[in-house]
Short mmCIF file of C-alpha atoms in Angstrom, two decimals:
data_model
loop_
_atom_site.label_atom_id
_atom_site.label_comp_id
_atom_site.label_asym_id
_atom_site.label_seq_id
_atom_site.Cartn_x
_atom_site.Cartn_y
_atom_site.Cartn_z
CA MET A 25 -3.22 25.26 -7.51
CA GLU A 26 -0.91 24.28 -4.65
CA HIS A 27 -2.77 26.50 -2.18
CA ALA A 28 -6.16 25.36 -3.46
CA LEU A 29 -5.13 21.80 -2.73
CA LEU A 30 -5.05 22.38 1.02
CA GLU A 31 -7.76 25.03 1.18
CA ARG A 32 -10.61 23.24 -0.57
CA GLY A 33 -9.35 20.10 -2.33
CA LEU A 34 -9.45 19.43 -6.08
CA LEU A 35 -12.35 18.10 -8.11
CA GLU A 36 -12.56 17.21 -11.79
CA PRO A 37 -11.38 18.61 -14.13
CA GLU A 38 -8.99 20.46 -11.82
CA ARG A 39 -7.53 17.24 -10.42
CA SER A 40 -6.88 15.83 -13.89
CA ALA A 41 -5.11 19.02 -14.97
CA PHE A 42 -2.99 19.03 -11.81
CA LEU A 43 -1.90 15.39 -12.11
CA GLN A 44 -1.33 15.45 -15.86
CA ALA A 45 0.97 18.45 -15.46
CA LEU A 46 3.23 16.77 -12.89
CA PRO A 47 5.12 14.41 -15.27
CA GLN A 48 5.77 17.29 -17.64
CA GLU A 49 7.47 19.23 -14.86
CA TYR A 50 8.92 16.28 -12.93
CA PRO A 51 10.20 13.46 -15.20
CA CYS A 52 10.51 11.01 -12.29
CA SER A 53 6.71 10.82 -12.09
CA ARG A 54 4.09 9.17 -14.26
CA HIS A 55 0.33 9.59 -14.40
CA GLN A 56 -2.32 7.21 -15.66
CA ILE A 57 -6.01 6.53 -15.28
CA LEU A 58 -6.54 3.47 -13.13
CA GLY A 59 -10.24 3.21 -13.97
CA PHE A 60 -13.50 5.11 -13.70
CA SER A 61 -16.03 5.59 -10.94
CA ARG A 62 -19.67 4.57 -11.02
CA GLU A 63 -20.54 7.97 -12.52
CA GLY A 64 -17.62 8.01 -14.94
CA ARG A 65 -15.12 10.16 -13.06
CA PRO A 66 -11.47 9.12 -13.53
CA ILE A 67 -9.62 7.32 -10.75
CA HIS A 68 -6.08 8.66 -10.96
CA LEU A 69 -2.80 6.87 -10.32
CA LEU A 70 0.44 8.77 -9.78
CA GLN A 71 3.75 6.89 -9.76
CA ILE A 72 6.85 8.50 -8.26
CA GLY A 73 10.21 6.82 -8.82
CA GLU A 74 11.17 3.58 -10.56
CA GLY A 75 12.65 1.66 -7.65
CA PRO A 76 11.73 -2.02 -7.18
CA TYR A 77 10.50 -1.49 -3.61
CA GLY A 78 6.90 -0.45 -4.36
CA LYS A 79 4.63 1.16 -1.81
CA LEU A 80 0.90 1.71 -2.32
CA LEU A 81 -0.55 4.93 -0.86
CA LEU A 82 -4.24 5.58 -1.34
CA SER A 83 -7.03 7.75 -0.02
CA GLY A 84 -10.63 8.72 -0.61
CA LEU A 85 -12.50 5.51 0.15
CA GLN A 86 -15.17 7.81 1.57
CA GLY A 87 -16.00 11.25 0.21
CA ARG A 88 -15.29 12.75 3.64
CA ASP A 89 -11.65 11.67 3.29
CA TRP A 90 -10.86 14.47 0.82
CA PRO A 91 -8.59 16.34 3.31
CA ALA A 92 -6.42 13.23 3.69
CA GLY A 93 -6.17 12.90 -0.09
CA ALA A 94 -5.25 16.59 -0.37
CA LEU A 95 -2.46 16.20 2.20
CA LEU A 96 -1.20 13.11 0.39
CA LEU A 97 -1.03 14.92 -2.96
CA TYR A 98 0.63 17.94 -1.35
CA PHE A 99 3.30 15.65 0.11
CA CYS A 100 3.83 14.06 -3.32
CA GLN A 101 4.33 17.47 -4.88
CA LYS A 102 6.91 18.37 -2.23
CA LEU A 103 8.71 15.07 -2.89
CA LEU A 104 8.89 15.82 -6.60
CA GLN A 105 10.18 19.33 -5.95
CA ALA A 106 12.89 17.89 -3.69
CA VAL A 107 13.99 15.46 -6.42
CA GLN A 108 14.03 18.26 -9.01
CA THR A 109 16.07 20.66 -6.91
CA GLY A 110 18.25 18.14 -5.08
CA VAL A 111 17.38 19.85 -1.79
CA PRO A 112 16.57 17.40 1.03
CA LEU A 113 13.04 17.33 2.35
CA GLY A 114 13.10 17.31 6.14
CA GLU A 115 16.77 16.24 6.01
CA VAL A 116 15.90 13.28 3.79
CA SER A 117 17.63 12.94 0.41
CA VAL A 118 14.52 12.00 -1.56
CA GLU A 119 16.35 11.35 -4.82
CA ARG A 120 18.60 8.78 -3.16
CA VAL A 121 15.71 7.09 -1.35
CA LEU A 122 13.77 6.71 -4.61
CA GLU A 123 16.64 4.79 -6.19
CA ARG A 124 15.27 1.74 -4.35
CA ARG A 125 11.66 2.74 -3.80
CA SER A 126 8.65 3.75 -5.84
CA LEU A 127 5.37 5.25 -4.68
CA TRP A 128 2.06 4.33 -6.31
CA VAL A 129 -0.50 6.91 -5.24
CA VAL A 130 -4.29 6.82 -5.62
CA PRO A 131 -5.45 10.19 -4.23
CA SER A 132 -9.19 9.47 -4.43
CA LEU A 133 -10.80 6.06 -4.87
CA SER A 134 -14.32 7.51 -4.53
CA PRO A 135 -14.40 10.73 -6.59
CA ASP A 136 -18.21 10.51 -6.77
CA GLY A 137 -18.55 10.58 -2.99
CA GLU A 138 -15.96 13.33 -2.74
CA ALA A 139 -17.86 15.46 -5.25
CA ARG A 140 -21.00 15.10 -3.11
CA VAL A 141 -19.23 16.06 0.11
CA LEU A 142 -17.52 19.10 -1.39
CA GLY A 143 -20.80 19.98 -3.08
CA GLY A 144 -22.47 20.34 0.31
CA LEU A 145 -24.30 17.00 0.71
CA GLY A 146 -22.63 16.18 4.01
CA PRO A 147 -20.65 13.03 4.96
CA TRP A 148 -21.73 10.94 1.98
CA PRO A 149 -21.19 7.20 2.66
CA GLY A 150 -19.14 5.37 0.05
CA ASN A 151 -19.45 5.78 -3.70
CA ALA A 152 -22.40 6.95 -5.82
CA ASN A 153 -24.28 3.76 -4.85
CA GLN A 154 -23.52 4.46 -1.17
CA VAL A 155 -21.44 1.28 -1.08
CA ASP A 156 -18.68 1.26 1.52
CA LEU A 157 -15.74 0.44 -0.76
CA GLU A 158 -13.67 -0.81 2.17
CA ARG A 159 -16.19 -3.66 2.68
CA ASN A 160 -16.54 -4.56 -1.01
CA PHE A 161 -13.51 -6.84 -1.29
CA PRO A 162 -13.36 -10.67 -1.42
CA GLY A 163 -12.80 -12.45 1.85
CA GLN A 164 -14.49 -9.77 3.93
CA TRP A 165 -17.78 -9.36 2.09
CA THR A 166 -20.74 -10.72 4.05
CA TRP A 167 -24.42 -9.99 3.85
CA ASN A 168 -25.89 -8.64 7.07
CA GLY A 169 -29.39 -7.40 6.36
CA ALA A 170 -29.74 -3.65 5.94
CA LYS A 171 -26.16 -3.11 7.09
CA GLY A 172 -24.99 -5.60 4.50
CA SER A 173 -26.40 -3.45 1.72
CA ARG A 174 -23.63 -0.94 2.40
CA ARG A 175 -21.17 -3.61 1.26
CA GLY A 176 -22.72 -3.94 -2.19
CA PRO A 177 -24.67 -6.82 -3.75
CA ARG A 178 -21.53 -8.95 -4.16
CA PRO A 179 -17.73 -8.71 -3.73
CA LEU A 180 -16.10 -6.31 -6.19
CA SER A 181 -19.50 -5.13 -7.41
CA GLU A 182 -18.24 -1.55 -7.73
CA PRO A 183 -15.94 -0.26 -10.50
CA GLU A 184 -13.82 1.59 -7.93
CA SER A 185 -13.04 -1.54 -5.91
CA GLN A 186 -12.41 -3.48 -9.13
CA ALA A 187 -9.83 -0.92 -10.23
CA LEU A 188 -8.03 -1.06 -6.89
CA PHE A 189 -8.17 -4.86 -6.82
CA ARG A 190 -6.37 -4.98 -10.17
CA LEU A 191 -3.71 -2.58 -8.95
CA CYS A 192 -3.13 -4.61 -5.78
CA GLN A 193 -1.99 -7.59 -7.85
CA ARG A 194 1.35 -5.80 -8.21
CA PRO A 195 3.97 -6.94 -5.66
CA PHE A 196 3.71 -3.98 -3.30
CA ARG A 197 5.78 -4.28 -0.12
CA GLN A 198 3.39 -2.16 1.94
CA CYS A 199 0.05 -0.41 1.74
CA PHE A 200 -0.93 2.82 3.50
CA VAL A 201 -4.56 3.99 3.48
CA PHE A 202 -5.14 7.68 4.28
CA SER A 203 -8.49 8.53 5.88
CA TRP A 204 -9.78 11.48 7.87
CA GLY A 205 -11.06 12.22 11.32
CA GLU A 206 -9.77 10.03 14.15
CA GLY A 207 -6.17 11.04 14.69
CA ARG A 208 -4.60 7.59 15.00
CA ILE A 209 -2.73 4.87 13.14
CA ARG A 210 -4.46 1.51 12.78
CA GLN A 211 -2.37 -1.53 11.93
CA GLY A 212 -4.08 -4.02 9.65
CA THR A 213 -4.46 -7.59 10.90
CA GLY A 214 -6.11 -10.67 9.47
CA GLY A 215 -4.71 -13.61 11.39
CA ILE A 216 -1.32 -13.30 9.68
CA PRO A 217 1.72 -12.78 11.93
CA LEU A 218 3.80 -10.01 10.37
CA PRO A 219 6.74 -9.07 12.63
CA GLN A 220 7.89 -6.52 10.07
CA GLY A 221 4.49 -4.85 10.34
CA ASP A 222 4.85 -4.57 14.12
CA LEU A 223 8.21 -2.88 13.71
CA ILE A 224 6.92 -0.48 11.06
CA GLY A 225 3.94 0.41 13.23
CA GLN A 226 6.21 1.33 16.13
CA MET A 227 8.37 3.49 13.87
CA LEU A 228 5.33 5.32 12.50
CA ALA A 229 3.96 5.96 15.98
CA HIS A 230 7.29 7.44 17.09
CA SER A 231 7.44 9.71 14.03
CA GLY A 232 4.23 11.66 14.47
CA PRO A 233 1.46 12.79 16.79
CA TYR A 234 -0.72 9.68 16.51
CA GLY A 235 -0.88 6.57 18.63
CA LEU A 236 -0.91 3.04 17.19
CA THR A 237 -3.68 0.46 17.58
CA LYS A 238 -4.23 -2.94 15.99
CA GLU A 239 -7.53 -3.53 14.29
CA ARG A 240 -9.81 -6.05 15.96
CA GLU A 241 -12.43 -6.82 13.36
CA GLY A 242 -9.94 -7.26 10.55
CA GLN A 243 -12.44 -5.99 7.95
CA SER A 244 -10.67 -2.84 6.82
CA LEU A 245 -8.91 -2.53 3.49
CA ALA A 246 -5.59 -2.64 5.34
CA SER A 247 -6.51 -5.96 6.99
CA TRP A 248 -7.70 -7.37 3.66
CA PHE A 249 -4.34 -6.43 2.13
CA CYS A 250 -2.43 -8.10 5.00
CA ARG A 251 -4.49 -11.25 4.85
CA THR A 252 -4.38 -11.54 1.06
CA PHE A 253 -0.77 -10.63 0.28
CA HIS A 254 0.97 -11.25 3.63
CA ARG A 255 2.37 -7.72 3.56
CA PRO A 256 2.10 -4.93 6.16
CA ALA A 257 -0.68 -2.38 5.75
CA PHE A 258 -1.88 0.53 7.83
CA THR A 259 -4.70 3.06 7.96
CA LEU A 260 -3.56 6.58 8.81
CA SER A 261 -6.58 8.48 10.08
CA LEU A 262 -5.46 12.10 9.96
CA GLY A 263 -6.92 15.10 11.73
CA SER A 264 -8.77 15.01 15.05
CA ALA A 265 -12.14 13.53 15.94
CA GLY A 266 -14.88 16.13 15.67
CA VAL A 267 -12.63 18.82 14.15
CA ALA A 268 -13.55 20.05 10.66
CA PRO A 269 -10.77 20.50 8.06
CA GLU A 270 -11.24 24.28 7.98
CA GLU A 271 -10.85 24.38 11.76
CA GLN A 272 -7.84 22.06 11.67
CA GLY A 273 -5.82 24.09 9.15
CA LEU A 274 -4.39 21.61 6.63
CA GLY A 275 -1.22 23.63 6.08
CA ASP A 276 -0.37 23.54 9.78
CA LEU A 277 -1.31 19.87 9.97
CA TYR A 278 1.02 19.04 7.09
CA GLU A 279 3.95 20.54 9.01
CA GLN A 280 3.02 18.40 12.03
CA LEU A 281 2.83 15.26 9.90
CA LEU A 282 5.89 15.75 7.67
CA GLU A 283 8.14 13.49 9.76
CA LEU A 284 5.48 10.77 9.71
CA PHE A 285 5.04 11.09 5.94
CA LEU A 286 8.80 10.82 5.42
CA MET A 287 8.90 7.71 7.59
CA LEU A 288 6.41 6.09 5.18
CA LEU A 289 9.02 6.64 2.50
CA LEU A 290 11.91 5.24 4.54
CA VAL A 291 10.47 2.09 6.17
#
């Protein structure tokens, strides 16, 4: 299953079996169903650690983001193995770090879109209704003719965005959104000065191969999170523009990104 994760991603019921097995093998993790997609697929939530410093890590807002979600889950599995064995991961004592921190991981917010992409339907936009989930949140939903239809008929019209909205009411310190394809880190904005966010952004940029930019439009999920909760949030767009996952080699990419992933844990 571990190799399948990076070779082709996991779909239902494989993903459910994988995530449900983790708490049985690694007691420091918990699994629950956050909600269900438009077509009834489960939206999974994996919690690692019990520390009060909660971090939200999520992926799969678009079906094409499945490689980012696979890398995120692979990293989570390596974290759990490090806690179990007591062996540091990249020179980081994970067990000690998790005494103060907890990770709340949503590996795929749009399992319907992901199923379509992995089923050969191409870069499917959004969920089963072709709604861009990133634009379906309050405060950034606007109607703009035909383009507006991608944002849904109203804010939180989609069950996937409703499920994430409920989860975001928890007091997370930070939010990290994993997407695929650009090879850069985008810092969420929203008219809220967050000096801590600037510092975190610089640390992330120095820990991996990607440069840092600040979002201009402020309409991403990361910017919505910043504006709503006054907490830092970032979009990590993994991979390289125009390079397919099978050409990229997700195993090799994971090794390149390990230091960056560990920095997410430490900041």
